[in-house]
Amino acid sequence: MSLTITPLSPALGAQISGIDLSHPISHETRDAIEHALLTHQVLFFRDQPINPRQQAEFAARFGDLHIHPIYPNVPETPQVLVLDTAVTDVRDNAVWHTDVTFLPTPALGAVLSAKQLPAYGGDTLWASGIAAFEALSAPLQQLLDGLTATHDFTKSFPLERFGNTPEDLARWKATRRNNPPLSHPVVRTHPVSGRKSLFVNEGFTTRINELSETESEAILKLLFAHATRPEFTIRWRWQESDVAFWDNRVTQHFAVDDYRPQRRVMHRATILGDAPF
Ligand SMILES: O=C(O)CCC(=O)C(=O)O
Ligand SMILES: [Fe+2]
């Protein structure tokens, strides 16, 4: 099998063809995909009608899988969570975020499969934290490198929206207890490529710890805006059976919420990562 890798924008994104994700992949193919992921940060595959088990098997070639504390999952394959607008309030994904940075070891990456789409709308955007960091001036890079920031699960999962039934409330409280606010470096070094990436996101980052509150607020505002400038992003227009695979260590993403009341259903397998440094 020979992969074709077509870059889609200067900052990040490539389309991969010449592969069938419904079958186990060879070691060589796995390594080629990992290499492409390190280079392009988000990969897109068209026409991959995979079931949840095949999706989980593919994702598990890159690491152990995470079971999300809040989102519903596929009962037979709990490593695959379901983002279905008919079931779940998915508005929290319509903010720029890096997945699960409220964990001490946020996800390495995720594999997202499009199951049911609106006629149009429902695009997803990704932004490269590497491109964003590299575009900062040297003095600002120096200031940020070495700082830490607080990440808090409740910023994207507020009690008002996720505690509506007694079961939801109990789950939210348990998740809150198990995931107290924690700190990560503001500038993260990719554990494999060694490249530096901005690692704050509007979804979960609440505070730069070493700065005063007003300084933190102003700098975070600047960084959230800078990190998502159009030239650091790619926007994907989904077709059914598309699969996206992103490196969650150096990117953030935004699911555009512009299509409801049409239904949109996505399946996600999330790969566990390591502690940022
Ligand atoms: O629905 C999407 O396109 C992406 C949602 C999202 O943020 C995620 O799956 O992590
Ligand atoms: Fe996400």
Short mmCIF file of C-alpha atoms and ligand atoms in Angstrom, two decimals:
data_model
loop_
_atom_site.label_atom_id
_atom_site.label_comp_id
_atom_site.label_asym_id
_atom_site.label_seq_id
_atom_site.Cartn_x
_atom_site.Cartn_y
_atom_site.Cartn_z
CA MET A 1 0.00 0.00 0.00
CA SER A 2 1.43 3.38 -0.86
CA LEU A 3 0.23 6.49 0.90
CA THR A 4 -0.22 9.77 -0.89
CA ILE A 5 0.16 12.80 1.36
CA THR A 6 -1.16 16.08 0.01
CA PRO A 7 -0.52 19.16 2.16
CA LEU A 8 -3.53 21.45 2.38
CA SER A 9 -2.23 24.66 3.91
CA PRO A 10 1.15 26.07 4.97
CA ALA A 11 0.50 25.95 8.73
CA LEU A 12 -1.05 22.50 9.04
CA GLY A 13 -3.26 19.84 7.46
CA ALA A 14 -2.73 17.14 4.86
CA GLN A 15 -4.99 14.72 3.07
CA ILE A 16 -3.95 11.08 3.03
CA SER A 17 -5.07 8.68 0.34
CA GLY A 18 -4.12 5.15 -0.61
CA ILE A 19 -5.22 3.53 2.64
CA ASP A 20 -8.22 1.59 3.93
CA LEU A 21 -8.77 2.29 7.62
CA SER A 22 -11.23 -0.58 8.02
CA HIS A 23 -8.36 -3.09 7.89
CA PRO A 24 -5.46 -3.47 10.30
CA ILE A 25 -2.53 -1.39 9.07
CA SER A 26 1.07 -2.58 8.80
CA HIS A 27 3.86 -1.26 11.04
CA GLU A 28 5.25 0.67 8.07
CA THR A 29 1.92 2.31 7.36
CA ARG A 30 1.45 3.13 11.02
CA ASP A 31 4.87 4.78 11.14
CA ALA A 32 4.24 6.69 7.91
CA ILE A 33 0.99 8.04 9.35
CA GLU A 34 2.72 9.02 12.58
CA HIS A 35 5.41 10.80 10.59
CA ALA A 36 2.76 12.63 8.56
CA LEU A 37 0.97 13.58 11.78
CA LEU A 38 4.15 15.06 13.24
CA THR A 39 4.72 17.06 10.09
CA HIS A 40 1.18 18.16 9.25
CA GLN A 41 -0.49 18.07 12.69
CA VAL A 42 -3.92 17.14 11.34
CA LEU A 43 -4.60 14.47 8.73
CA PHE A 44 -7.75 13.91 6.69
CA PHE A 45 -8.90 10.68 5.07
CA ARG A 46 -11.87 10.57 2.67
CA ASP A 47 -14.26 7.65 2.09
CA GLN A 48 -13.49 5.60 5.19
CA PRO A 49 -16.77 4.00 6.31
CA ILE A 50 -15.40 2.48 9.52
CA ASN A 51 -17.40 1.08 12.40
CA PRO A 52 -16.61 1.99 16.04
CA ARG A 53 -14.52 -1.16 16.56
CA GLN A 54 -12.40 -0.45 13.46
CA GLN A 55 -12.04 3.16 14.54
CA ALA A 56 -10.88 2.14 18.03
CA GLU A 57 -8.45 -0.41 16.56
CA PHE A 58 -6.91 2.17 14.25
CA ALA A 59 -6.59 4.78 17.02
CA ALA A 60 -5.13 2.23 19.45
CA ARG A 61 -2.16 1.75 17.11
CA PHE A 62 -0.95 5.12 18.34
CA GLY A 63 -1.56 4.69 22.09
CA ASP A 64 -4.02 3.66 24.77
CA LEU A 65 -7.50 5.09 24.41
CA HIS A 66 -9.28 7.45 26.80
CA ILE A 67 -12.85 7.00 28.03
CA HIS A 68 -14.44 10.45 28.32
CA PRO A 69 -15.99 11.30 31.71
CA ILE A 70 -18.93 13.31 30.35
CA TYR A 71 -19.78 12.45 26.75
CA PRO A 72 -21.91 9.40 25.93
CA ASN A 73 -20.15 6.54 24.15
CA VAL A 74 -20.90 3.58 21.90
CA PRO A 75 -21.99 0.92 24.43
CA GLU A 76 -20.10 -1.99 22.77
CA THR A 77 -17.04 0.21 22.18
CA PRO A 78 -16.85 2.68 25.08
CA GLN A 79 -13.52 4.03 23.79
CA VAL A 80 -15.56 5.70 21.03
CA LEU A 81 -17.60 8.67 22.16
CA VAL A 82 -20.62 10.00 20.33
CA LEU A 83 -21.15 13.65 19.47
CA ASP A 84 -24.77 13.62 18.34
CA THR A 85 -26.68 16.88 18.31
CA ALA A 86 -29.89 14.92 18.90
CA VAL A 87 -28.49 13.62 22.18
CA THR A 88 -25.83 15.97 23.53
CA ASP A 89 -25.34 19.68 23.81
CA VAL A 90 -22.19 20.09 21.72
CA ARG A 91 -21.89 23.85 22.00
CA ASP A 92 -18.80 23.49 24.15
CA ASN A 93 -16.94 22.42 20.99
CA ALA A 94 -17.77 25.72 19.31
CA VAL A 95 -14.94 27.39 21.13
CA TRP A 96 -11.26 27.07 20.28
CA HIS A 97 -9.95 24.27 22.44
CA THR A 98 -7.41 21.51 22.80
CA ASP A 99 -9.10 18.33 24.02
CA VAL A 100 -9.05 17.41 27.71
CA THR A 101 -6.26 19.76 28.81
CA PHE A 102 -7.93 19.55 32.24
CA LEU A 103 -6.16 16.17 32.56
CA PRO A 104 -2.57 15.89 33.86
CA THR A 105 -1.84 13.96 30.66
CA PRO A 106 -4.02 15.50 27.93
CA ALA A 107 -4.77 13.49 24.81
CA LEU A 108 -2.01 12.76 22.32
CA GLY A 109 -4.55 12.98 19.56
CA ALA A 110 -7.96 11.94 18.39
CA VAL A 111 -9.55 10.17 15.47
CA LEU A 112 -12.89 11.68 14.45
CA SER A 113 -15.27 9.99 12.03
CA ALA A 114 -18.18 11.76 10.33
CA LYS A 115 -21.36 9.67 10.55
CA GLN A 116 -24.20 12.03 9.72
CA LEU A 117 -23.86 15.58 8.45
CA PRO A 118 -26.04 18.56 7.72
CA ALA A 119 -26.47 19.47 4.04
CA TYR A 120 -23.89 22.17 4.59
CA GLY A 121 -22.28 23.83 7.59
CA GLY A 122 -20.78 21.99 10.54
CA ASP A 123 -17.19 22.50 9.36
CA THR A 124 -14.33 22.04 11.81
CA LEU A 125 -11.25 24.25 12.02
CA TRP A 126 -7.82 23.38 13.42
CA ALA A 127 -5.04 25.78 14.36
CA SER A 128 -1.34 25.05 14.68
CA GLY A 129 0.19 26.02 18.02
CA ILE A 130 3.61 25.56 16.41
CA ALA A 131 2.89 28.13 13.69
CA ALA A 132 1.41 30.45 16.32
CA PHE A 133 4.43 30.17 18.61
CA GLU A 134 6.93 30.62 15.79
CA ALA A 135 5.17 33.79 14.62
CA LEU A 136 5.52 35.51 18.01
CA SER A 137 8.33 38.02 18.48
CA ALA A 138 11.44 36.70 20.23
CA PRO A 139 10.87 38.79 23.40
CA LEU A 140 7.33 37.47 23.79
CA GLN A 141 8.47 33.90 23.08
CA GLN A 142 11.06 34.29 25.85
CA LEU A 143 8.54 35.70 28.28
CA LEU A 144 6.05 32.88 27.69
CA ASP A 145 8.51 30.01 27.65
CA GLY A 146 8.78 28.99 31.29
CA LEU A 147 5.38 30.29 32.41
CA THR A 148 2.58 27.94 33.45
CA ALA A 149 -1.18 28.25 33.11
CA THR A 150 -4.19 26.84 34.95
CA HIS A 151 -6.63 24.62 33.03
CA ASP A 152 -10.08 24.02 34.44
CA PHE A 153 -12.66 21.48 33.26
CA THR A 154 -15.57 23.69 34.38
CA LYS A 155 -14.69 26.44 31.89
CA SER A 156 -16.10 24.32 29.03
CA PHE A 157 -18.37 22.08 31.09
CA PRO A 158 -20.23 24.52 33.35
CA LEU A 159 -22.63 23.11 35.91
CA GLU A 160 -25.53 25.09 34.40
CA ARG A 161 -25.33 23.06 31.18
CA PHE A 162 -24.06 19.71 32.40
CA GLY A 163 -25.92 19.19 35.66
CA ASN A 164 -29.52 19.14 34.50
CA THR A 165 -30.65 15.70 35.67
CA PRO A 166 -29.72 14.01 38.97
CA GLU A 167 -27.48 11.53 37.06
CA ASP A 168 -25.79 14.33 35.08
CA LEU A 169 -25.28 16.31 38.27
CA ALA A 170 -23.71 13.32 40.04
CA ARG A 171 -21.44 12.65 37.05
CA TRP A 172 -20.44 16.32 36.83
CA LYS A 173 -19.64 16.45 40.57
CA ALA A 174 -17.56 13.27 40.39
CA THR A 175 -15.70 14.61 37.32
CA ARG A 176 -15.08 17.91 39.12
CA ARG A 177 -13.73 16.05 42.16
CA ASN A 178 -11.47 13.86 40.04
CA ASN A 179 -10.24 16.75 37.88
CA PRO A 180 -9.34 19.74 40.02
CA PRO A 181 -7.80 22.70 38.17
CA LEU A 182 -4.17 22.00 37.23
CA SER A 183 -1.20 23.64 35.54
CA HIS A 184 0.56 23.06 32.24
CA PRO A 185 3.40 24.97 30.58
CA VAL A 186 2.27 27.87 28.40
CA VAL A 187 4.75 26.74 25.76
CA ARG A 188 4.87 23.01 25.24
CA THR A 189 7.69 21.03 23.65
CA HIS A 190 6.46 18.24 21.40
CA PRO A 191 7.71 15.02 23.02
CA VAL A 192 8.67 13.46 19.68
CA SER A 193 9.51 16.27 17.25
CA GLY A 194 10.90 18.67 19.88
CA ARG A 195 9.05 21.56 18.24
CA LYS A 196 7.63 24.25 20.54
CA SER A 197 3.97 25.04 20.55
CA LEU A 198 1.71 27.52 22.26
CA PHE A 199 -0.31 25.47 24.72
CA VAL A 200 -3.10 27.65 26.07
CA ASN A 201 -6.67 27.35 24.83
CA GLU A 202 -9.85 29.31 25.35
CA GLY A 203 -11.81 26.17 26.21
CA PHE A 204 -9.96 25.30 29.39
CA THR A 205 -7.20 27.82 30.21
CA THR A 206 -8.20 30.24 32.94
CA ARG A 207 -5.04 31.92 34.20
CA ILE A 208 -1.31 32.38 33.62
CA ASN A 209 -0.08 31.56 37.08
CA GLU A 210 3.02 33.75 37.38
CA LEU A 211 1.33 36.96 36.20
CA SER A 212 -1.05 39.26 38.03
CA GLU A 213 -4.71 38.72 37.30
CA THR A 214 -4.97 41.72 34.97
CA GLU A 215 -1.73 40.81 33.18
CA SER A 216 -2.91 37.23 32.79
CA GLU A 217 -6.25 38.32 31.39
CA ALA A 218 -4.65 40.65 28.84
CA ILE A 219 -1.97 38.19 27.73
CA LEU A 220 -4.43 35.29 27.45
CA LYS A 221 -6.74 37.46 25.37
CA LEU A 222 -3.82 38.28 23.08
CA LEU A 223 -2.73 34.64 22.84
CA PHE A 224 -6.22 33.26 22.18
CA ALA A 225 -6.64 35.76 19.34
CA HIS A 226 -3.13 35.26 17.98
CA ALA A 227 -3.26 31.44 18.06
CA THR A 228 -6.36 31.32 15.90
CA ARG A 229 -5.39 33.82 13.20
CA PRO A 230 -6.57 32.51 9.81
CA GLU A 231 -3.03 31.85 8.58
CA PHE A 232 -2.45 29.34 11.37
CA THR A 233 -5.65 27.42 10.66
CA ILE A 234 -7.28 25.02 8.29
CA ARG A 235 -11.03 24.59 7.80
CA TRP A 236 -12.37 21.17 6.85
CA ARG A 237 -15.65 20.77 5.00
CA TRP A 238 -16.82 17.30 5.97
CA GLN A 239 -18.25 14.57 3.77
CA GLU A 240 -19.82 11.49 5.29
CA SER A 241 -17.21 8.81 6.13
CA ASP A 242 -14.40 11.34 6.34
CA VAL A 243 -11.92 10.72 9.15
CA ALA A 244 -9.71 13.36 10.76
CA PHE A 245 -6.72 12.51 12.96
CA TRP A 246 -5.14 15.40 14.85
CA ASP A 247 -2.12 15.82 17.06
CA ASN A 248 -3.74 17.28 20.16
CA ARG A 249 -0.36 18.21 21.65
CA VAL A 250 0.26 21.05 19.22
CA THR A 251 -3.15 22.02 17.82
CA GLN A 252 -6.50 23.33 18.87
CA HIS A 253 -9.81 23.08 17.04
CA PHE A 254 -13.26 24.65 16.72
CA ALA A 255 -16.46 22.88 15.62
CA VAL A 256 -18.64 25.47 13.90
CA ASP A 257 -22.16 25.46 15.36
CA ASP A 258 -24.04 26.87 12.36
CA TYR A 259 -26.37 24.08 11.19
CA ARG A 260 -28.84 23.26 13.94
CA PRO A 261 -31.64 22.11 14.03
CA GLN A 262 -30.15 19.77 11.42
CA ARG A 263 -28.57 16.71 12.99
CA ARG A 264 -24.83 16.04 13.00
CA VAL A 265 -23.28 12.84 14.36
CA MET A 266 -19.56 12.27 14.88
CA HIS A 267 -17.63 9.46 16.57
CA ARG A 268 -14.35 10.17 18.34
CA ALA A 269 -11.63 7.87 19.65
CA THR A 270 -9.22 9.74 21.91
CA ILE A 271 -5.61 8.59 22.39
CA LEU A 272 -4.02 9.16 25.79
CA GLY A 273 -0.98 11.38 25.90
CA ASP A 274 1.82 12.24 28.30
CA ALA A 275 2.46 15.09 30.70
CA PRO A 276 3.31 18.31 28.84
CA PHE A 277 6.78 19.81 29.39
O1 LIG B 1 -17.53 17.85 16.02
C1 LIG B 1 -16.42 18.19 15.62
O2 LIG B 1 -16.18 18.46 14.45
C2 LIG B 1 -15.27 18.27 16.58
C3 LIG B 1 -15.74 18.21 17.97
C4 LIG B 1 -14.61 18.24 18.94
O3 LIG B 1 -14.23 19.24 19.46
C5 LIG B 1 -13.92 16.97 19.24
O4 LIG B 1 -14.34 15.92 18.74
O5 LIG B 1 -12.95 17.01 19.98
FE FE B 2 -12.53 18.83 20.74
#
